[in-house]
mmCIF file of C-alpha atoms in Angstrom:
data_model
loop_
_atom_site.group_PDB
_atom_site.id
_atom_site.type_symbol
_atom_site.label_atom_id
_atom_site.label_comp_id
_atom_site.label_asym_id
_atom_site.label_seq_id
_atom_site.Cartn_x
_atom_site.Cartn_y
_atom_site.Cartn_z
ATOM 1 C CA ARG A 167 8.247 -6.782 -28.457
ATOM 2 C CA PRO A 168 8.131 -9.555 -31.091
ATOM 3 C CA TYR A 169 5.072 -11.663 -31.914
ATOM 4 C CA LEU A 170 4.716 -14.960 -33.792
ATOM 5 C CA LEU A 171 2.702 -14.850 -37.000
ATOM 6 C CA LEU A 172 1.756 -17.704 -39.318
ATOM 7 C CA LEU A 173 0.740 -16.417 -42.722
ATOM 8 C CA PRO A 174 0.327 -17.599 -46.304
ATOM 9 C CA GLY A 175 3.615 -17.379 -48.196
ATOM 10 C CA GLU A 176 2.252 -14.985 -50.821
ATOM 11 C CA GLN A 177 1.462 -12.411 -48.100
ATOM 12 C CA LEU A 178 5.001 -12.365 -46.704
ATOM 13 C CA ALA A 179 6.258 -9.576 -49.007
ATOM 14 C CA SER A 180 3.392 -7.232 -48.095
ATOM 15 C CA VAL A 181 3.962 -7.724 -44.356
ATOM 16 C CA GLN A 182 7.703 -7.081 -44.775
ATOM 17 C CA GLY A 183 6.834 -3.621 -46.099
ATOM 18 C CA TYR A 184 5.342 -2.584 -42.737
ATOM 19 C CA LEU A 185 7.016 -4.672 -40.031
ATOM 20 C CA GLU A 186 10.387 -6.101 -39.092
ATOM 21 C CA VAL A 187 10.048 -9.748 -40.085
ATOM 22 C CA GLN A 188 12.294 -12.691 -39.295
ATOM 23 C CA VAL A 189 11.186 -15.865 -41.086
ATOM 24 C CA LEU A 190 11.610 -18.774 -38.671
ATOM 25 C CA GLU A 191 10.199 -21.551 -40.845
ATOM 26 C CA ARG A 192 8.734 -22.028 -44.321
ATOM 27 C CA ASP A 193 6.218 -24.816 -44.764
ATOM 28 C CA THR A 194 4.094 -26.534 -47.390
ATOM 29 C CA LEU A 195 0.615 -27.669 -46.375
ATOM 30 C CA TYR A 196 -0.229 -31.346 -46.962
ATOM 31 C CA ARG A 197 -3.703 -32.925 -46.812
ATOM 32 C CA LEU A 198 -4.596 -36.578 -46.255
ATOM 33 C CA ASP A 199 -6.235 -38.200 -49.278
ATOM 34 C CA GLU A 200 -8.480 -40.693 -47.466
ATOM 35 C CA ALA A 201 -8.670 -42.970 -50.508
ATOM 36 C CA ARG A 202 -4.888 -43.535 -50.294
ATOM 37 C CA PHE A 203 -4.800 -44.204 -46.540
ATOM 38 C CA THR A 204 -4.207 -47.750 -45.291
ATOM 39 C CA PRO A 205 -3.900 -48.130 -41.500
ATOM 40 C CA LEU A 206 -0.646 -49.507 -40.109
ATOM 41 C CA ARG A 207 -1.083 -51.007 -36.650
ATOM 42 C CA ASN A 208 1.706 -51.455 -34.114
ATOM 43 C CA VAL A 209 1.201 -52.824 -30.589
ATOM 44 C CA LEU A 210 3.919 -50.481 -29.279
ATOM 45 C CA VAL A 211 1.789 -47.402 -30.077
ATOM 46 C CA VAL A 212 -0.268 -46.227 -27.102
ATOM 47 C CA ALA A 213 -2.907 -43.531 -26.756
ATOM 48 C CA ASP A 214 -1.904 -40.470 -24.765
ATOM 49 C CA GLU A 215 -3.158 -36.945 -24.256
ATOM 50 C CA GLY A 216 -1.511 -33.672 -25.321
ATOM 51 C CA PRO A 217 -0.958 -30.775 -22.895
ATOM 52 C CA GLU A 218 -4.368 -29.249 -23.673
ATOM 53 C CA GLY A 219 -6.262 -32.544 -23.897
ATOM 54 C CA GLN A 220 -5.784 -33.094 -27.640
ATOM 55 C CA PRO A 221 -5.375 -36.667 -28.867
ATOM 56 C CA ARG A 222 -1.812 -37.923 -29.023
ATOM 57 C CA TYR A 223 -0.208 -41.298 -29.737
ATOM 58 C CA VAL A 224 3.259 -42.354 -28.604
ATOM 59 C CA LEU A 225 5.588 -45.182 -29.602
ATOM 60 C CA ARG A 226 8.312 -46.224 -27.179
ATOM 61 C CA SER A 227 10.599 -49.207 -27.537
ATOM 62 C CA ARG A 228 14.011 -50.246 -26.281
ATOM 63 C CA ARG A 229 15.578 -50.123 -29.749
ATOM 64 C CA SER A 230 14.032 -46.899 -31.071
ATOM 65 C CA PRO A 231 13.573 -43.429 -29.625
ATOM 66 C CA ALA A 232 10.158 -42.228 -28.501
ATOM 67 C CA MET A 233 8.038 -40.825 -31.311
ATOM 68 C CA ALA A 234 4.711 -39.047 -31.035
ATOM 69 C CA ALA A 235 1.878 -37.906 -33.248
ATOM 70 C CA GLY A 236 -0.649 -35.416 -31.968
ATOM 71 C CA ALA A 237 -3.091 -32.699 -32.938
ATOM 72 C CA ASN A 238 -1.863 -29.088 -33.078
ATOM 73 C CA TRP A 239 -5.481 -27.990 -33.321
ATOM 74 C CA ILE A 240 -8.906 -29.470 -33.981
ATOM 75 C CA SER A 241 -11.919 -27.655 -35.411
ATOM 76 C CA GLY A 242 -15.372 -28.944 -36.216
ATOM 77 C CA ARG A 243 -14.281 -30.289 -39.621
ATOM 78 C CA ALA A 244 -10.486 -30.402 -39.696
ATOM 79 C CA SER A 245 -7.351 -31.028 -37.682
ATOM 80 C CA GLU A 246 -3.674 -30.263 -38.141
ATOM 81 C CA ILE A 247 -1.352 -32.968 -36.865
ATOM 82 C CA TYR A 248 2.295 -32.937 -35.819
ATOM 83 C CA LEU A 249 4.953 -35.606 -35.625
ATOM 84 C CA ALA A 250 7.655 -35.428 -32.945
ATOM 85 C CA ILE A 251 10.961 -37.267 -32.978
ATOM 86 C CA PRO A 252 14.068 -36.882 -30.811
ATOM 87 C CA ASN A 253 16.702 -34.616 -32.388
ATOM 88 C CA GLY A 254 19.693 -36.317 -33.932
ATOM 89 C CA LYS A 255 18.214 -39.803 -33.749
ATOM 90 C CA HIS A 256 17.754 -42.271 -36.606
ATOM 91 C CA VAL A 257 14.110 -42.352 -37.588
ATOM 92 C CA SER A 258 12.384 -45.584 -38.527
ATOM 93 C CA GLN A 259 9.890 -44.731 -41.283
ATOM 94 C CA VAL A 260 7.781 -47.753 -40.275
ATOM 95 C CA HIS A 261 7.561 -46.526 -36.676
ATOM 96 C CA LEU A 262 6.821 -42.988 -37.852
ATOM 97 C CA ARG A 263 4.014 -44.277 -40.084
ATOM 98 C CA SER A 264 2.554 -46.454 -37.320
ATOM 99 C CA VAL A 265 2.388 -43.664 -34.723
ATOM 100 C CA ALA A 266 0.859 -41.264 -37.288
ATOM 101 C CA SER A 267 -1.558 -43.956 -38.490
ATOM 102 C CA ALA A 268 -3.055 -44.410 -35.015
ATOM 103 C CA LEU A 269 -3.842 -40.708 -34.756
ATOM 104 C CA ILE A 270 -5.143 -40.538 -38.329
ATOM 105 C CA GLU A 271 -7.543 -43.433 -37.698
ATOM 106 C CA ARG A 272 -8.997 -41.665 -34.672
ATOM 107 C CA LEU A 273 -9.423 -38.356 -36.507
ATOM 108 C CA LEU A 274 -10.996 -40.072 -39.519
ATOM 109 C CA ASP A 275 -13.444 -41.821 -37.151
ATOM 110 C CA GLU A 276 -14.379 -38.289 -36.021
ATOM 111 C CA ARG A 277 -14.874 -37.382 -39.734
ATOM 112 C CA ARG A 278 -12.176 -34.693 -39.848
ATOM 113 C CA MET A 279 -10.020 -33.534 -42.743
ATOM 114 C CA ILE A 280 -6.372 -34.025 -41.707
ATOM 115 C CA LEU A 281 -3.638 -31.506 -42.492
ATOM 116 C CA PHE A 282 0.129 -31.426 -41.908
ATOM 117 C CA ARG A 283 2.538 -28.489 -42.350
ATOM 118 C CA MET A 284 5.808 -29.890 -43.740
ATOM 119 C CA PRO A 285 8.848 -27.685 -43.004
ATOM 120 C CA ASP A 286 10.768 -26.998 -46.223
ATOM 121 C CA ASP A 287 14.095 -27.653 -44.492
ATOM 122 C CA SER A 288 13.112 -31.083 -43.138
ATOM 123 C CA SER A 289 12.344 -34.014 -45.392
ATOM 124 C CA VAL A 290 12.452 -36.688 -42.663
ATOM 125 C CA PHE A 291 8.628 -36.884 -42.515
ATOM 126 C CA GLN A 292 7.916 -36.804 -46.251
ATOM 127 C CA PRO A 293 8.373 -40.530 -47.118
ATOM 128 C CA ALA A 294 6.170 -41.663 -44.221
ATOM 129 C CA LEU A 295 3.457 -39.091 -44.900
ATOM 130 C CA GLU A 296 3.322 -39.781 -48.629
ATOM 131 C CA GLU A 297 3.052 -43.512 -47.961
ATOM 132 C CA LEU A 298 0.155 -42.818 -45.567
ATOM 133 C CA GLY A 299 -1.644 -40.887 -48.315
ATOM 134 C CA PHE A 300 -0.775 -37.231 -47.734
ATOM 135 C CA VAL A 301 -0.614 -35.023 -50.835
ATOM 136 C CA SER A 302 0.666 -31.476 -51.223
ATOM 137 C CA THR A 303 -1.947 -28.725 -51.418
ATOM 138 C CA HIS A 304 0.748 -26.458 -52.917
ATOM 139 C CA LEU A 305 -0.141 -23.851 -50.278
ATOM 140 C CA ARG A 306 2.950 -22.313 -48.724
ATOM 141 C CA TRP A 307 3.137 -20.862 -45.202
ATOM 142 C CA ALA A 308 5.700 -18.823 -43.302
ATOM 143 C CA LEU A 309 6.108 -18.804 -39.517
ATOM 144 C CA CYS A 310 7.583 -15.419 -38.628
ATOM 145 C CA SER A 311 8.697 -13.364 -35.687
ATOM 146 C CA ILE A 312 7.368 -9.834 -36.268
ATOM 147 C CA GLN A 313 7.595 -6.500 -34.525
ATOM 148 C CA ARG A 314 7.017 -2.843 -35.306
ATOM 149 C CA ARG A 315 9.833 -1.069 -37.033
ATOM 150 C CA ARG A 316 11.875 1.059 -34.672
ATOM 151 C CA GLU A 317 11.667 4.764 -35.406
ATOM 152 C CA ASP A 318 14.761 6.942 -35.472
ATOM 153 C CA ALA A 319 14.952 10.384 -33.821
ATOM 154 C CA GLY A 320 13.334 12.044 -36.851
ATOM 155 C CA GLY A 321 10.210 9.899 -36.548
ATOM 156 C CA LYS A 322 10.994 7.787 -39.608
ATOM 157 C CA SER A 323 11.014 4.017 -39.597
ATOM 158 C CA SER A 324 14.395 2.370 -39.887
ATOM 159 C CA ASP A 325 14.868 -0.409 -42.437
#
């Protein structure tokens, strides 16, 4: 049965030698440079709560689709955030920045380092994040579906 694995990009080749690996997403890790961050407030952004109680902020308006920013995880010193937009919809960079800014302000008040994994095949978030002060760490990640190699009748792994 397959499992999901998130691993540093440089370890991908070594894992492929032992397991069946299907790369689902390749990402670059970004970090907020607090000195570059300037809050952007929007009265349409409201506080919400994620499914497991994590902080989340949502923007809803009649003219733009709902957008959300939330925490994937929070540790004692850091947090990884996500941005959610409806598929196939035009994205307002100002609205994207304002919903992310609300979450960032809260996490900075809690004195956390803020991270974001940017999918290599999606550049829709990059302008907003760079304007908010995110910089690339140059660390690459791969989200993979993995499973043991199936063995043939002779007991050897199939490739």
